[in-house]
Short mmCIF file of C-alpha atoms in Angstrom, two decimals:
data_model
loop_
_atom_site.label_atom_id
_atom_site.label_comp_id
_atom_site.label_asym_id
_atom_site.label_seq_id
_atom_site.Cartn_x
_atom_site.Cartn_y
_atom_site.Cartn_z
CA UNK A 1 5.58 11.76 7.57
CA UNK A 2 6.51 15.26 7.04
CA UNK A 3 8.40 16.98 3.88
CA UNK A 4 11.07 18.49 5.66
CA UNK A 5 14.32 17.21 7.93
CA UNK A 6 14.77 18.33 11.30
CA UNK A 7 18.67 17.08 12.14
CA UNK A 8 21.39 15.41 10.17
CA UNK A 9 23.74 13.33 11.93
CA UNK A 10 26.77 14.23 13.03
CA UNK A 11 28.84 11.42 13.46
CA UNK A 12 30.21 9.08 11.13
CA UNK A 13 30.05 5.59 12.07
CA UNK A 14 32.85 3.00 11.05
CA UNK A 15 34.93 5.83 9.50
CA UNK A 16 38.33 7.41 10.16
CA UNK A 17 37.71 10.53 12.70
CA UNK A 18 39.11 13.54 10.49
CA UNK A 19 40.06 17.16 11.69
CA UNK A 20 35.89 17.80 11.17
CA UNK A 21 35.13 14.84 13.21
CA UNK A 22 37.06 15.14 16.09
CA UNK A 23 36.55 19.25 16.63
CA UNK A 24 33.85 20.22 13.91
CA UNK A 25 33.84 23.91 15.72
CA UNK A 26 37.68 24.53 15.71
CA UNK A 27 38.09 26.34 12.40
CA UNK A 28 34.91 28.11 12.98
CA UNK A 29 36.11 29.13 16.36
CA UNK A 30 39.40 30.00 15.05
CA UNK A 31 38.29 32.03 12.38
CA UNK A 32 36.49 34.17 14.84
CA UNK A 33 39.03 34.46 17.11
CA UNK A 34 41.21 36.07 14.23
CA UNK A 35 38.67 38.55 13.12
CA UNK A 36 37.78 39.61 16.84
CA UNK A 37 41.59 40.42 16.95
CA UNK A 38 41.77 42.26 14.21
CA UNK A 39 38.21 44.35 14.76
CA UNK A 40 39.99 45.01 17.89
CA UNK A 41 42.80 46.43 16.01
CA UNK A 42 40.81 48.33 13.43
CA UNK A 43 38.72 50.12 16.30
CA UNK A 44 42.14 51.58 18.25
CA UNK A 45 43.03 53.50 14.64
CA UNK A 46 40.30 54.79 13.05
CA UNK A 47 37.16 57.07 14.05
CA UNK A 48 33.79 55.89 15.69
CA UNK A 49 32.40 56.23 11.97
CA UNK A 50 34.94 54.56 10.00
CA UNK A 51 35.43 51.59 12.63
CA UNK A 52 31.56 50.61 12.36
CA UNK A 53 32.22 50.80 8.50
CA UNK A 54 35.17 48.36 8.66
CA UNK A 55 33.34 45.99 11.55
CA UNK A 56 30.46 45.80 9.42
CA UNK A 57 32.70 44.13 6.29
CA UNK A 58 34.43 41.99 8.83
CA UNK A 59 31.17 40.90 10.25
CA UNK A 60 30.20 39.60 6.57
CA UNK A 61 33.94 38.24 6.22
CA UNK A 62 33.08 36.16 9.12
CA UNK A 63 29.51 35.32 8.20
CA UNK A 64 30.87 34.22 4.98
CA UNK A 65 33.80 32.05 6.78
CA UNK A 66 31.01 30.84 9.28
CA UNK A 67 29.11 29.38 6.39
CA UNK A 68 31.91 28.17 4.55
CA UNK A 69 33.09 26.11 7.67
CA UNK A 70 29.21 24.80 7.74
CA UNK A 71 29.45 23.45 4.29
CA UNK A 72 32.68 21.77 4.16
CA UNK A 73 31.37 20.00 7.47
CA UNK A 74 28.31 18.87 5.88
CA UNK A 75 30.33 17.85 2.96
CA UNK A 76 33.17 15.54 5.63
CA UNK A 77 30.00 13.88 7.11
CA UNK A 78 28.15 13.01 3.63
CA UNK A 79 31.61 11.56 2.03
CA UNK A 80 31.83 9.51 5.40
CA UNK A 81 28.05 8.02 4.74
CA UNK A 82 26.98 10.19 8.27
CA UNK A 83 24.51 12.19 6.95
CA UNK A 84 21.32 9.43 6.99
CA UNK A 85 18.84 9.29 3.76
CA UNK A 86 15.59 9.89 4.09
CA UNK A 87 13.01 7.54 2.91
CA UNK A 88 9.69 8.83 2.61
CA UNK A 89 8.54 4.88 1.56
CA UNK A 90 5.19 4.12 2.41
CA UNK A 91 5.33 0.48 0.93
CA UNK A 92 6.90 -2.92 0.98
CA UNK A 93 7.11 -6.09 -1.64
CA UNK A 94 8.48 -9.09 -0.21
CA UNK A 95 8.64 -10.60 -3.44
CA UNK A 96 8.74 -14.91 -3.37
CA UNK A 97 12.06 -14.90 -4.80
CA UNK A 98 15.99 -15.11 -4.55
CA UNK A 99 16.77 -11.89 -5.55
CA UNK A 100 17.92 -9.75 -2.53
CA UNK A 101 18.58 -6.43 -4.36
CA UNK A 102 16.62 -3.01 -3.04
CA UNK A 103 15.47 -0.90 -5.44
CA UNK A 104 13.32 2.07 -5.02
CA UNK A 105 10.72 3.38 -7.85
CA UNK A 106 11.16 7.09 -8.59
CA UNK A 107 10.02 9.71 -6.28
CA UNK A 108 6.61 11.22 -7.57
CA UNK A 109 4.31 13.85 -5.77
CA UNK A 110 2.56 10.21 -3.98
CA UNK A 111 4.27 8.18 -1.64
CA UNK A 112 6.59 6.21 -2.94
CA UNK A 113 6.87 2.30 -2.16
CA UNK A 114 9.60 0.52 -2.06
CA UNK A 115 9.74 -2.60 -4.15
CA UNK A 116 12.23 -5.30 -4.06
CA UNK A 117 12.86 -6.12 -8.18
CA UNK A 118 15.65 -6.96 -10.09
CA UNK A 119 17.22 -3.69 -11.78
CA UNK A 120 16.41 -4.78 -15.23
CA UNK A 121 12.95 -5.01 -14.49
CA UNK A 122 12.75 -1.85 -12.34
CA UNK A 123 14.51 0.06 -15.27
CA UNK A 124 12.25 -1.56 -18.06
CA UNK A 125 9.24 -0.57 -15.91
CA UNK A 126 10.14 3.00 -15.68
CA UNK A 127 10.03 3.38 -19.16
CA UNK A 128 6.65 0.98 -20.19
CA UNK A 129 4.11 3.47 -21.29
CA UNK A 130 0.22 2.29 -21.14
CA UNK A 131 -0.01 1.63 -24.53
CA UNK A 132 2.91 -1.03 -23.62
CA UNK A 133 0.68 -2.50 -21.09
CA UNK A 134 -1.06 -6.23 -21.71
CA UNK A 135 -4.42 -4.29 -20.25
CA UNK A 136 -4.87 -1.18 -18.57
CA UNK A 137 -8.28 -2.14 -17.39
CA UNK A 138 -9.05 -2.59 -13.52
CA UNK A 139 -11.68 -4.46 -12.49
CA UNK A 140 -12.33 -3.89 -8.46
CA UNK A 141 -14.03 -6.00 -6.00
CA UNK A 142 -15.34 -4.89 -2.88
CA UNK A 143 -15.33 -7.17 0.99
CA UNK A 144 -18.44 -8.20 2.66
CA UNK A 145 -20.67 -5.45 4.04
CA UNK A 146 -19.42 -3.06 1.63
CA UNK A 147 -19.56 -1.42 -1.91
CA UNK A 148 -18.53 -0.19 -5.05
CA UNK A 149 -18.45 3.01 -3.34
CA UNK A 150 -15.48 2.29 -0.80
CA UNK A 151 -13.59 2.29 -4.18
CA UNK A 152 -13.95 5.94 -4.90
CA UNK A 153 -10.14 7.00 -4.38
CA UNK A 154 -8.95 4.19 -5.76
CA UNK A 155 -10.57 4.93 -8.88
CA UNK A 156 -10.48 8.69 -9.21
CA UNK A 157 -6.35 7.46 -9.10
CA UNK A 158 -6.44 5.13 -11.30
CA UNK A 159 -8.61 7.12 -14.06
CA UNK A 160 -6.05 9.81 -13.57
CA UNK A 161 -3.19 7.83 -14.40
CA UNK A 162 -4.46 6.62 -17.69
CA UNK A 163 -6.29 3.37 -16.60
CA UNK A 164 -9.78 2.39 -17.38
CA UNK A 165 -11.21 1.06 -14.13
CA UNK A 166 -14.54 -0.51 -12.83
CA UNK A 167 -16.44 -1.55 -9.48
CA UNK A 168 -18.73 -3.81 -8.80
CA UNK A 169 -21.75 -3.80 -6.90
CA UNK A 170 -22.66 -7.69 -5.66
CA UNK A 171 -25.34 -9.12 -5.15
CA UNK A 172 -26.87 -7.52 -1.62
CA UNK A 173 -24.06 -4.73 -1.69
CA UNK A 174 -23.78 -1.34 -2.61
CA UNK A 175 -27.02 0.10 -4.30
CA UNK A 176 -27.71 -3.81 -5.52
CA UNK A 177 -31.04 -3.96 -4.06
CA UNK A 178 -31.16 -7.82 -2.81
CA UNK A 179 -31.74 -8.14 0.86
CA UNK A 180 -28.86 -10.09 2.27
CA UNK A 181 -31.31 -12.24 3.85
CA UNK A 182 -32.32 -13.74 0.90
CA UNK A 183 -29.15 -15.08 -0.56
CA UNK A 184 -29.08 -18.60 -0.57
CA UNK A 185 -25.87 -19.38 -2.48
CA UNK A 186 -22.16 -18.34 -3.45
CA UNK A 187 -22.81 -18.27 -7.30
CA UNK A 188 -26.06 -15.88 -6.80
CA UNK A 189 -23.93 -13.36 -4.42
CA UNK A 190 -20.90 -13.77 -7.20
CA UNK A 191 -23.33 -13.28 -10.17
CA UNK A 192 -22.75 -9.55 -11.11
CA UNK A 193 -19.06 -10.29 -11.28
CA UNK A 194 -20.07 -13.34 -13.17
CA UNK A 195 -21.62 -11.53 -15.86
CA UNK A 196 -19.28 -8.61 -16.07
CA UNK A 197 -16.32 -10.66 -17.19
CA UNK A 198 -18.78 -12.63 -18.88
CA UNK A 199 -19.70 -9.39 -21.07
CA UNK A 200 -16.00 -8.47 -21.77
CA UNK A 201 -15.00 -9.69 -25.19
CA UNK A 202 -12.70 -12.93 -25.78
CA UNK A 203 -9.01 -11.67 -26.41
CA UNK A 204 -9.86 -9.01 -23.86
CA UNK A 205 -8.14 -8.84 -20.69
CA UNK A 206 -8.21 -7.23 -16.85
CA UNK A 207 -6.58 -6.87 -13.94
CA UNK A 208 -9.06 -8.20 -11.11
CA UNK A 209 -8.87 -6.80 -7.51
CA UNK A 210 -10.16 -7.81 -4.89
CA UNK A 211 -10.83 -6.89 -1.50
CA UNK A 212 -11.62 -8.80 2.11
CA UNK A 213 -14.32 -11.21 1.03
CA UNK A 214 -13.75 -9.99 -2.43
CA UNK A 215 -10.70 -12.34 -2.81
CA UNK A 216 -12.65 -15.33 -3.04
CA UNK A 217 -15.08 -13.72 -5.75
CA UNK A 218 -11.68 -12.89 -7.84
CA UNK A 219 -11.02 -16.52 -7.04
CA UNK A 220 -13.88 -18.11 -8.33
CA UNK A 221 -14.04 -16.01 -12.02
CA UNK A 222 -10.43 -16.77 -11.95
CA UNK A 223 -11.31 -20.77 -12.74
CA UNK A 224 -14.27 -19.22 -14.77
CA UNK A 225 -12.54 -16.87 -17.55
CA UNK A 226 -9.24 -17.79 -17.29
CA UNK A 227 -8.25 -16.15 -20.84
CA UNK A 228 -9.52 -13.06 -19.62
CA UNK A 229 -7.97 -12.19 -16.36
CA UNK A 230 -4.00 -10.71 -17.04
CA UNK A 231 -3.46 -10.51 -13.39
CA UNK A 232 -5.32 -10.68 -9.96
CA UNK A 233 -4.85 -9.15 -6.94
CA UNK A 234 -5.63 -9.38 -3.09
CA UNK A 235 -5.95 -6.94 -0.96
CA UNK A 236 -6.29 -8.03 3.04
CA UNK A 237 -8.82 -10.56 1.57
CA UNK A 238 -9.70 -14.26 1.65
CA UNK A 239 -7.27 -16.45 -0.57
CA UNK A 240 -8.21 -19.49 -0.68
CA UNK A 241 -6.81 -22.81 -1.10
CA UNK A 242 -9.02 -25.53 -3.42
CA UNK A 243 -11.55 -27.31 -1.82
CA UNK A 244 -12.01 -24.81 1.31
CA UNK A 245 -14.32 -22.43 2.09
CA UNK A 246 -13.96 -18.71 3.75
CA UNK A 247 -15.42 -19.99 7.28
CA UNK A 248 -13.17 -23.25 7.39
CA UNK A 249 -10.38 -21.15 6.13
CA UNK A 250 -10.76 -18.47 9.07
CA UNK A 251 -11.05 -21.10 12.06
CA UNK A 252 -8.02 -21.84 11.57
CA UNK A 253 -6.56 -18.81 13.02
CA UNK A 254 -7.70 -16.97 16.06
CA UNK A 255 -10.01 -13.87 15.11
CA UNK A 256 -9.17 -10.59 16.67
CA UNK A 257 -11.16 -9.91 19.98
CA UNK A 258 -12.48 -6.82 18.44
CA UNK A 259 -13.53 -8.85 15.46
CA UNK A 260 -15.59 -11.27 17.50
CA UNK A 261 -17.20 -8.11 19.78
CA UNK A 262 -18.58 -6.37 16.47
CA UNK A 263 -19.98 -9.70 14.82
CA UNK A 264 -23.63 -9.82 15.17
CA UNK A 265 -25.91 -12.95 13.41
CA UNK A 266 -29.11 -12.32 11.86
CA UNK A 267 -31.47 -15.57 11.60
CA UNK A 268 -34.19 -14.50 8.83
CA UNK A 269 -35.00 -18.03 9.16
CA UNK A 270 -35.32 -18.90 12.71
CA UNK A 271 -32.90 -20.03 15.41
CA UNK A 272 -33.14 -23.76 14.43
CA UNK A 273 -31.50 -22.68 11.29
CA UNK A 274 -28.17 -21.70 10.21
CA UNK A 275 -27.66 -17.22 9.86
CA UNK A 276 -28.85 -15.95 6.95
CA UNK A 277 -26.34 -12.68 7.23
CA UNK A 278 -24.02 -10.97 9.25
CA UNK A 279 -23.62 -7.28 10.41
CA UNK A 280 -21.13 -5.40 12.41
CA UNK A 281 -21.55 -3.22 14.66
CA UNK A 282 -21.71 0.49 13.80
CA UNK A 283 -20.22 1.44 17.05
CA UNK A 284 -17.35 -0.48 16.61
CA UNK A 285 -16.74 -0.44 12.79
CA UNK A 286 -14.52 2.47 13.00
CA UNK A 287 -11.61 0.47 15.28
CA UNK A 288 -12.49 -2.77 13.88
CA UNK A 289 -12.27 -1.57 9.69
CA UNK A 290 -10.67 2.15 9.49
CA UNK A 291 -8.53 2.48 12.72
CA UNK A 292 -6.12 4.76 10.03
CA UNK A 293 -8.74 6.00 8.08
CA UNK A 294 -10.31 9.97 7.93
CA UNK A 295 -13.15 9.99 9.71
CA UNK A 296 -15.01 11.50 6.22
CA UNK A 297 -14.41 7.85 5.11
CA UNK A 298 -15.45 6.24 8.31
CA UNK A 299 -18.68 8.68 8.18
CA UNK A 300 -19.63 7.21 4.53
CA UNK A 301 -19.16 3.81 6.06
CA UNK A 302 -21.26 3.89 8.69
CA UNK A 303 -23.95 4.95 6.42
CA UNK A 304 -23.31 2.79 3.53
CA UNK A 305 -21.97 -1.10 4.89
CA UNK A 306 -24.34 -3.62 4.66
CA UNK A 307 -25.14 -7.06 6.05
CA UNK A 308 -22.97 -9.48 4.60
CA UNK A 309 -25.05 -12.73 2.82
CA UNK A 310 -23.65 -16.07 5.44
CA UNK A 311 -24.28 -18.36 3.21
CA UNK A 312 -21.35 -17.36 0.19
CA UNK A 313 -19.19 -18.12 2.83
CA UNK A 314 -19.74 -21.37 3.46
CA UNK A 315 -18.94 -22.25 -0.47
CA UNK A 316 -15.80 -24.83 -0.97
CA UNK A 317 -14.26 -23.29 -3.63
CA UNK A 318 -13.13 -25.44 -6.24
CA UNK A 319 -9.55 -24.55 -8.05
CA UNK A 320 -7.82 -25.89 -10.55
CA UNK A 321 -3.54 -25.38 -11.49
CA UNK A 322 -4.80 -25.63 -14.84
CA UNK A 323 -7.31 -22.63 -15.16
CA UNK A 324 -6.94 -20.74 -11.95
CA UNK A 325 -3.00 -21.31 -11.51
CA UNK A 326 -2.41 -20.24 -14.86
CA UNK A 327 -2.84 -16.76 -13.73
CA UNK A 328 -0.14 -14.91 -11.93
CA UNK A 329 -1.74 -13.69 -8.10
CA UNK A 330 -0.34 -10.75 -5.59
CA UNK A 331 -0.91 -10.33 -1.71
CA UNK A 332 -0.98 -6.91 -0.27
CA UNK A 333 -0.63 -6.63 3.38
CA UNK A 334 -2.08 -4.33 5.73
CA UNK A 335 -0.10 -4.44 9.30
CA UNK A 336 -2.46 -2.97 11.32
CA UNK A 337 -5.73 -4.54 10.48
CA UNK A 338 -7.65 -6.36 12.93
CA UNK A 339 -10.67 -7.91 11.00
CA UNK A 340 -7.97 -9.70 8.34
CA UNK A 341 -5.26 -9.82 10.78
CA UNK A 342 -1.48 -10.03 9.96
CA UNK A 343 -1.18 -13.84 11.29
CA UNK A 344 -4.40 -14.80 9.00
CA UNK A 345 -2.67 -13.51 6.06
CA UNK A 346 0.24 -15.07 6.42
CA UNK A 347 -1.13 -17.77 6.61
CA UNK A 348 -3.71 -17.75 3.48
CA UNK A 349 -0.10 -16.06 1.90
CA UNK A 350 2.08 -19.47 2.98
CA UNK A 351 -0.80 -22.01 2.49
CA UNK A 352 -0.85 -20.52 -1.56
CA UNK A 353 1.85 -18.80 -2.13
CA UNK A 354 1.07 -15.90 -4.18
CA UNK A 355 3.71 -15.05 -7.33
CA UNK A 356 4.44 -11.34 -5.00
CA UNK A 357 3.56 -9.62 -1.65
CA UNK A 358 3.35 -6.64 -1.09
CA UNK A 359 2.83 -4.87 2.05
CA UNK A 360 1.78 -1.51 2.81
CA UNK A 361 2.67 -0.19 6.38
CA UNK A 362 0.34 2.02 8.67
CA UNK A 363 -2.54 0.58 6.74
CA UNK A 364 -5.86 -0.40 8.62
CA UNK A 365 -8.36 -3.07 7.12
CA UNK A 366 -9.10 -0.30 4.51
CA UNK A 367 -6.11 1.01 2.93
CA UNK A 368 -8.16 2.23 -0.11
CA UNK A 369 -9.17 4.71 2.46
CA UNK A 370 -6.01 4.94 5.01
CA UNK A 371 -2.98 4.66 2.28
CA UNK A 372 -4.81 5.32 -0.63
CA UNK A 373 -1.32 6.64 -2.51
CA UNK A 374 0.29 3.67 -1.40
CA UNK A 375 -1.68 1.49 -2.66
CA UNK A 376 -2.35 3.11 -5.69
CA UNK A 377 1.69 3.34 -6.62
CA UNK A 378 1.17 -0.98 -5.95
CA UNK A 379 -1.57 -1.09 -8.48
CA UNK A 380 0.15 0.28 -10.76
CA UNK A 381 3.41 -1.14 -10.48
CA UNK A 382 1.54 -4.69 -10.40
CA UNK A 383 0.17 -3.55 -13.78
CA UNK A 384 3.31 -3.52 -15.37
CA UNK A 385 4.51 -6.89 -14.40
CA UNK A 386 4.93 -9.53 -16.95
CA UNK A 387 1.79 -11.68 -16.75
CA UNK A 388 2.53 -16.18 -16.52
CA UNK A 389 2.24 -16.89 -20.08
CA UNK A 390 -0.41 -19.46 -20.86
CA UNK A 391 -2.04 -21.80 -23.49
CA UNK A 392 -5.43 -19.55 -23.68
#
């Protein structure tokens, strides 16, 4: 949306008509009725020279009225609530709670999302500084077929802002050398995850993101290191309930047409057995993944997406309230994505009911590359939410 307005209304709605409202033009047109008169006047008594000396100060005398008129009608139409606000908001929470207040963060040189919190939060949030913070540390977690490197805005961002944030290639993505094809199992494709919060030192925490198929990785080290994970988040991705698995999850609601045109099967094994990975294709990517995105980003993804590994999603994950829903979770939405599309998520969103949703509008499947502002201004709002306190 652009920077500057192009009208203001003129009518106030539900208030009194005053003098301004019901003839906004009469003073203006009186006023210049008055000083035509007397230029008429002036130009009967004096000399050609002195008459276009004396028009000339009535011409800035009626400038000046002119102006003066403009202002006090701009003033009527703002004290009658006519003149509309403009909201710039490129964001949305729909938080799972009773509270019904709007507030609005403060305007920064990003977009700025609109987040539905109670005042005394909003106000202690504005003034948390990162040394305030439980962690400050982002760990981010791409969807299947892609990488690290669909992170890069994200994380330029982030590191800008003060946080420390890291990406991580799984197994058969990114530069991870694996073939796809070879994959066998959830916990190998999971593994580099796995052993990063595994490396991260006990009384340590992070904020874990994750993206697409991603959400079921954050899942799954969720149970894992519960002590260590403040907060996770989902972005479009797979939330799943206990016991259920990404393809079981998905058949439950219709896929996008588009989704089921790009889906191509790969059988490493043979065609007696079940696909060992799935692509997408190239030609479609673009309206299927980043239908808001630059087409820079949709260039580096068309050289850098991957087959995605079948098997991981075929894993039942198991959950537990006492590890996994110790930890508080957040949904952000993306309305105009058709691989994750908005009735899947709200349905993954109502099946387990994350603690906050956000929702971030004009966003494709990719709003790390579409909205990357928006999304960013989530992040790090998210951040400063109190984490559930727990026994670890």
């Amino acid at each position: 949306m652009g920077n500057s307005l192009t009208c203001f209304g003129c009518k106030a709605h539900g208030q009194k008509a005053s003098k301004w409202s019901q003839n906004p033009l009469s003073l203006i047109e009186s006023s210049g009725q008055r000083s035509n008169t007397a230029l008429r006047s002036l130009s009967s008594s004096s000399s050609s020279s002195s008459a276009a000396v004396k028009k000339q100060v009535i011409d800035d005398d009626l400038i000046q009225q002119h102006a003066l008129a403009a202002v006090m009608l701009l003033r009527q139409h703002q004290q009658n609530g006519s003149v509309p606000r403009f909201d710039r908001s490129n964001s949305v929470q729909y938080p799972f709670s009773s509270s019904k207040k709007q507030n609005k963060l403060p305007r920064s040189s990003s977009r700025p999302v609109s987040l539905d919190l109670s005042q005394n939060q909003l106000n202690k949030n504005e003034d948390m500084k990162m040394e305030d913070l439980e962690t400050k540390h982002f760990v981010l977690v791409h969807g299947g077929g892609y990488g690290a490197w669909c992170w890069y805005k994200s994380m330029a961002l982030l590191r800008d802002a003060g946080f420390d944030v890291d990406a991580v290639d799984l197994t058969g993505s990114g530069v991870e050398a694996t073939d796809s094809n070879t994959i066998t199992c959830f916990s190998q494709y999971v593994k580099p995850l796995v052993d990063f919060l595994d490396n991260i030192r006990q009384g340590q925490k992070v904020i874990l993101v994750g993206h697409d198929f991603g959400g079921v990785c954050v899942s799954y080290v969720m149970e894992m290191f519960p002590s260590k994970v403040s907060k996770a988040i989902y972005i479009a991705a797979a939330m799943l309930t206990g016991g259920k698995s990404t393809l079981a999850t998905y058949q439950e609601q219709p896929s996008s047409i588009l989704m089921q045109q790009a889906q191509n099967f790969i059988y490493a094994n043979g065609k007696d057995n079940p696909p060992t990975s799935i692509f997408l294709d190239k030609t479609l990517l673009t309206d299927l993944l980043y239908n808001r995105s630059p087409s820079r980003d949709c260039i580096l993804a068309s050289v850098s997406m991957r087959p995605m590994a079948f098997a991981p999603i075929m894993h039942n994950l198991s959950l537990s309230e006492a590890n996994y829903g110790s930890i508080h979770r957040f949904y952000i939405k993306t309305d105009e994505d058709f691989a994750v599309p908005a009735t899947l998520q709200d349905f993954m969103i109502d099946s387990n009911p994350p603690k906050d949703v956000f929702f971030v509008k004009g966003s494709d499947h990719s709003p790390f590359f579409s909205k990357p502002q928006a999304l960013h201004k989530i992040l790090v709002e998210i951040s400063k939410l109190p984490s559930k306190p727990n026994n670890f």
